[in-house]
PDB file of C-alpha atoms in Angstrom:
ATOM      1  CA  MET U   1     -18.469  10.034  -1.218  1.00  0.00           C
ATOM      2  CA  SER U   2     -16.728  10.325   2.105  1.00  0.00           C
ATOM      3  CA  ASN U   3     -13.099  11.338   2.372  1.00  0.00           C
ATOM      4  CA  LEU U   4     -11.248   8.029   2.657  1.00  0.00           C
ATOM      5  CA  ILE U   5      -8.273   7.530   4.943  1.00  0.00           C
ATOM      6  CA  HIS U   6      -5.099   6.129   3.370  1.00  0.00           C
ATOM      7  CA  PHE U   7      -1.761   5.006   4.788  1.00  0.00           C
ATOM      8  CA  LEU U   8       1.153   6.782   3.081  1.00  0.00           C
ATOM      9  CA  ASN U   9       4.783   6.875   4.178  1.00  0.00           C
ATOM     10  CA  GLY U  10       4.073   5.820   7.746  1.00  0.00           C
ATOM     11  CA  LYS U  11       1.091   8.127   8.344  1.00  0.00           C
ATOM     12  CA  PHE U  12      -2.669   7.949   8.042  1.00  0.00           C
ATOM     13  CA  VAL U  13      -3.700  10.606   5.519  1.00  0.00           C
ATOM     14  CA  SER U  14      -7.093  11.817   4.314  1.00  0.00           C
ATOM     15  CA  GLU U  15      -7.612  11.567   0.565  1.00  0.00           C
ATOM     16  CA  ASP U  16      -7.639  15.338   0.086  1.00  0.00           C
ATOM     17  CA  LYS U  17      -4.081  15.496   1.499  1.00  0.00           C
ATOM     18  CA  LEU U  18      -2.726  12.434  -0.316  1.00  0.00           C
ATOM     19  CA  LEU U  19       0.406  13.353  -2.290  1.00  0.00           C
ATOM     20  CA  ILE U  20       2.917  11.179  -4.106  1.00  0.00           C
ATOM     21  CA  SER U  21       6.090  12.745  -5.429  1.00  0.00           C
ATOM     22  CA  PRO U  22       6.228  13.036  -9.223  1.00  0.00           C
ATOM     23  CA  ARG U  23       9.877  11.947  -8.867  1.00  0.00           C
ATOM     24  CA  ASP U  24       8.955   8.642  -7.239  1.00  0.00           C
ATOM     25  CA  LEU U  25      10.415   5.830  -9.363  1.00  0.00           C
ATOM     26  CA  GLY U  26       7.267   3.786  -8.939  1.00  0.00           C
ATOM     27  CA  PHE U  27       5.276   6.648 -10.420  1.00  0.00           C
ATOM     28  CA  THR U  28       7.707   7.661 -13.171  1.00  0.00           C
ATOM     29  CA  ARG U  29       9.197   4.303 -14.191  1.00  0.00           C
ATOM     30  CA  GLY U  30       6.932   1.671 -12.734  1.00  0.00           C
ATOM     31  CA  TYR U  31       9.606   0.454 -10.296  1.00  0.00           C
ATOM     32  CA  ALA U  32       7.127  -0.802  -7.735  1.00  0.00           C
ATOM     33  CA  VAL U  33       5.153  -3.814  -6.632  1.00  0.00           C
ATOM     34  CA  ALA U  34       1.437  -3.816  -5.969  1.00  0.00           C
ATOM     35  CA  ASP U  35      -1.349  -6.096  -4.878  1.00  0.00           C
ATOM     36  CA  PHE U  36      -5.114  -5.695  -4.705  1.00  0.00           C
ATOM     37  CA  ILE U  37      -7.310  -7.062  -1.923  1.00  0.00           C
ATOM     38  CA  VAL U  38     -11.073  -6.945  -1.523  1.00  0.00           C
ATOM     39  CA  THR U  39     -12.985  -7.054   1.733  1.00  0.00           C
ATOM     40  CA  TYR U  40     -15.832  -9.361   2.614  1.00  0.00           C
ATOM     41  CA  ASN U  41     -17.749  -8.546   5.776  1.00  0.00           C
ATOM     42  CA  HIS U  42     -15.255  -5.685   6.144  1.00  0.00           C
ATOM     43  CA  GLN U  43     -12.312  -8.087   6.476  1.00  0.00           C
ATOM     44  CA  PRO U  44      -9.452  -8.259   3.950  1.00  0.00           C
ATOM     45  CA  PHE U  45      -9.898 -11.480   1.965  1.00  0.00           C
ATOM     46  CA  LYS U  46      -6.869 -13.808   2.157  1.00  0.00           C
ATOM     47  CA  LEU U  47      -4.657 -11.024   3.491  1.00  0.00           C
ATOM     48  CA  SER U  48      -1.683 -13.251   4.312  1.00  0.00           C
ATOM     49  CA  GLU U  49      -1.669 -14.750   0.802  1.00  0.00           C
ATOM     50  CA  HIS U  50      -1.734 -11.259  -0.744  1.00  0.00           C
ATOM     51  CA  VAL U  51       1.118 -10.053   1.466  1.00  0.00           C
ATOM     52  CA  ASP U  52       3.129 -13.190   0.625  1.00  0.00           C
ATOM     53  CA  ARG U  53       2.622 -12.455  -3.089  1.00  0.00           C
ATOM     54  CA  LEU U  54       3.687  -8.823  -2.545  1.00  0.00           C
ATOM     55  CA  PHE U  55       6.954  -9.985  -0.974  1.00  0.00           C
ATOM     56  CA  LYS U  56       7.547 -12.514  -3.762  1.00  0.00           C
ATOM     57  CA  SER U  57       6.996  -9.802  -6.400  1.00  0.00           C
ATOM     58  CA  ALA U  58       9.444  -7.513  -4.594  1.00  0.00           C
ATOM     59  CA  GLU U  59      12.030 -10.290  -4.497  1.00  0.00           C
ATOM     60  CA  ILE U  60      11.657 -10.872  -8.245  1.00  0.00           C
ATOM     61  CA  ILE U  61      12.446  -7.227  -9.104  1.00  0.00           C
ATOM     62  CA  GLY U  62      15.128  -6.871  -6.413  1.00  0.00           C
ATOM     63  CA  LEU U  63      13.150  -4.558  -4.138  1.00  0.00           C
ATOM     64  CA  GLN U  64      13.991  -5.046  -0.454  1.00  0.00           C
ATOM     65  CA  ILE U  65      11.012  -4.460   1.827  1.00  0.00           C
ATOM     66  CA  PRO U  66      12.168  -3.063   5.196  1.00  0.00           C
ATOM     67  CA  TRP U  67       9.005  -4.125   7.058  1.00  0.00           C
ATOM     68  CA  SER U  68       7.750  -7.516   8.104  1.00  0.00           C
ATOM     69  CA  LYS U  69       4.729  -9.187   6.569  1.00  0.00           C
ATOM     70  CA  GLU U  70       3.031  -8.802   9.944  1.00  0.00           C
ATOM     71  CA  GLN U  71       3.640  -5.035   9.962  1.00  0.00           C
ATOM     72  CA  ILE U  72       2.152  -4.567   6.497  1.00  0.00           C
ATOM     73  CA  SER U  73      -0.862  -6.699   7.460  1.00  0.00           C
ATOM     74  CA  LEU U  74      -1.332  -4.590  10.585  1.00  0.00           C
ATOM     75  CA  TRP U  75      -1.249  -1.354   8.551  1.00  0.00           C
ATOM     76  CA  VAL U  76      -3.903  -2.754   6.208  1.00  0.00           C
ATOM     77  CA  LYS U  77      -6.164  -3.630   9.151  1.00  0.00           C
ATOM     78  CA  GLU U  78      -5.573  -0.294  10.907  1.00  0.00           C
ATOM     79  CA  THR U  79      -6.359   1.621   7.730  1.00  0.00           C
ATOM     80  CA  LEU U  80      -9.567  -0.350   7.266  1.00  0.00           C
ATOM     81  CA  ASP U  81     -10.543   0.434  10.867  1.00  0.00           C
ATOM     82  CA  LYS U  82     -10.157   4.165  10.180  1.00  0.00           C
ATOM     83  CA  ASN U  83     -12.641   4.052   7.274  1.00  0.00           C
ATOM     84  CA  ASP U  84     -16.409   3.643   7.290  1.00  0.00           C
ATOM     85  CA  LYS U  85     -17.868   0.174   7.497  1.00  0.00           C
ATOM     86  CA  ASP U  86     -20.878   0.969   5.273  1.00  0.00           C
ATOM     87  CA  THR U  87     -19.355  -0.437   2.088  1.00  0.00           C
ATOM     88  CA  GLU U  88     -16.882  -3.118   1.185  1.00  0.00           C
ATOM     89  CA  LYS U  89     -13.458  -1.867   0.132  1.00  0.00           C
ATOM     90  CA  THR U  90     -10.925  -2.554  -2.587  1.00  0.00           C
ATOM     91  CA  ILE U  91      -7.445  -2.251  -1.123  1.00  0.00           C
ATOM     92  CA  LYS U  92      -4.391  -1.487  -3.227  1.00  0.00           C
ATOM     93  CA  ILE U  93      -0.966  -1.872  -1.642  1.00  0.00           C
ATOM     94  CA  VAL U  94       1.883  -0.258  -3.574  1.00  0.00           C
ATOM     95  CA  LEU U  95       5.521  -0.325  -2.508  1.00  0.00           C
ATOM     96  CA  SER U  96       7.861   1.847  -4.546  1.00  0.00           C
ATOM     97  CA  VAL U  97      11.330   3.326  -4.371  1.00  0.00           C
ATOM     98  CA  SER U  98      11.457   7.055  -3.685  1.00  0.00           C
ATOM     99  CA  GLN U  99      13.431   9.462  -5.867  1.00  0.00           C
ATOM    100  CA  LEU U 100      16.158   9.751  -3.210  1.00  0.00           C
ATOM    101  CA  ALA U 101      17.042   6.081  -3.276  1.00  0.00           C
ATOM    102  CA  ARG U 102      17.243   5.789  -7.050  1.00  0.00           C
ATOM    103  CA  LEU U 103      17.880   2.089  -7.595  1.00  0.00           C
ATOM    104  CA  LYS U 104      19.729   1.319  -4.351  1.00  0.00           C
ATOM    105  CA  ASN U 105      16.733  -0.343  -2.616  1.00  0.00           C
ATOM    106  CA  GLU U 106      16.597   2.406  -0.002  1.00  0.00           C
ATOM    107  CA  GLY U 107      13.786   4.793   0.783  1.00  0.00           C
ATOM    108  CA  ILE U 108      10.858   2.562  -0.105  1.00  0.00           C
ATOM    109  CA  GLU U 109       7.615   4.481   0.060  1.00  0.00           C
ATOM    110  CA  ASP U 110       4.546   2.587   1.135  1.00  0.00           C
ATOM    111  CA  VAL U 111       1.073   3.316  -0.093  1.00  0.00           C
ATOM    112  CA  ILE U 112      -2.100   1.580   0.948  1.00  0.00           C
ATOM    113  CA  TYR U 113      -4.910   2.901  -1.214  1.00  0.00           C
ATOM    114  CA  TYR U 114      -8.635   2.279  -0.815  1.00  0.00           C
ATOM    115  CA  ASP U 115     -11.272   2.548  -3.501  1.00  0.00           C
ATOM    116  CA  ASN U 116     -15.018   2.435  -2.902  1.00  0.00           C
ATOM    117  CA  SER U 117     -15.782   1.306  -6.462  1.00  0.00           C
TER     118      SER U 117
END
């Protein structure tokens, strides 16, 4: 399996260098929102609907997303472009609050995760 490229905290990162803090509230307490997207013909299926749902989920739990829907969609597409086109992808977008923000809705960490399964 090739080393997939992920988007984490504003940077493209190879899977072997992918690190998430064990103090991240999304990791330790589940204070996060997530959505899964599949690709067909190497395009994210219904991307705008998935991003809309991500924002709605964040609103429900009181998580303020500091980026626009367009920016998140762009990151998804850019991350897909940096990975091989040989197989379809499963995309997982996770937005969580970092340990520094605690529950103040600051310091959201963004994770776009790809799985070849």
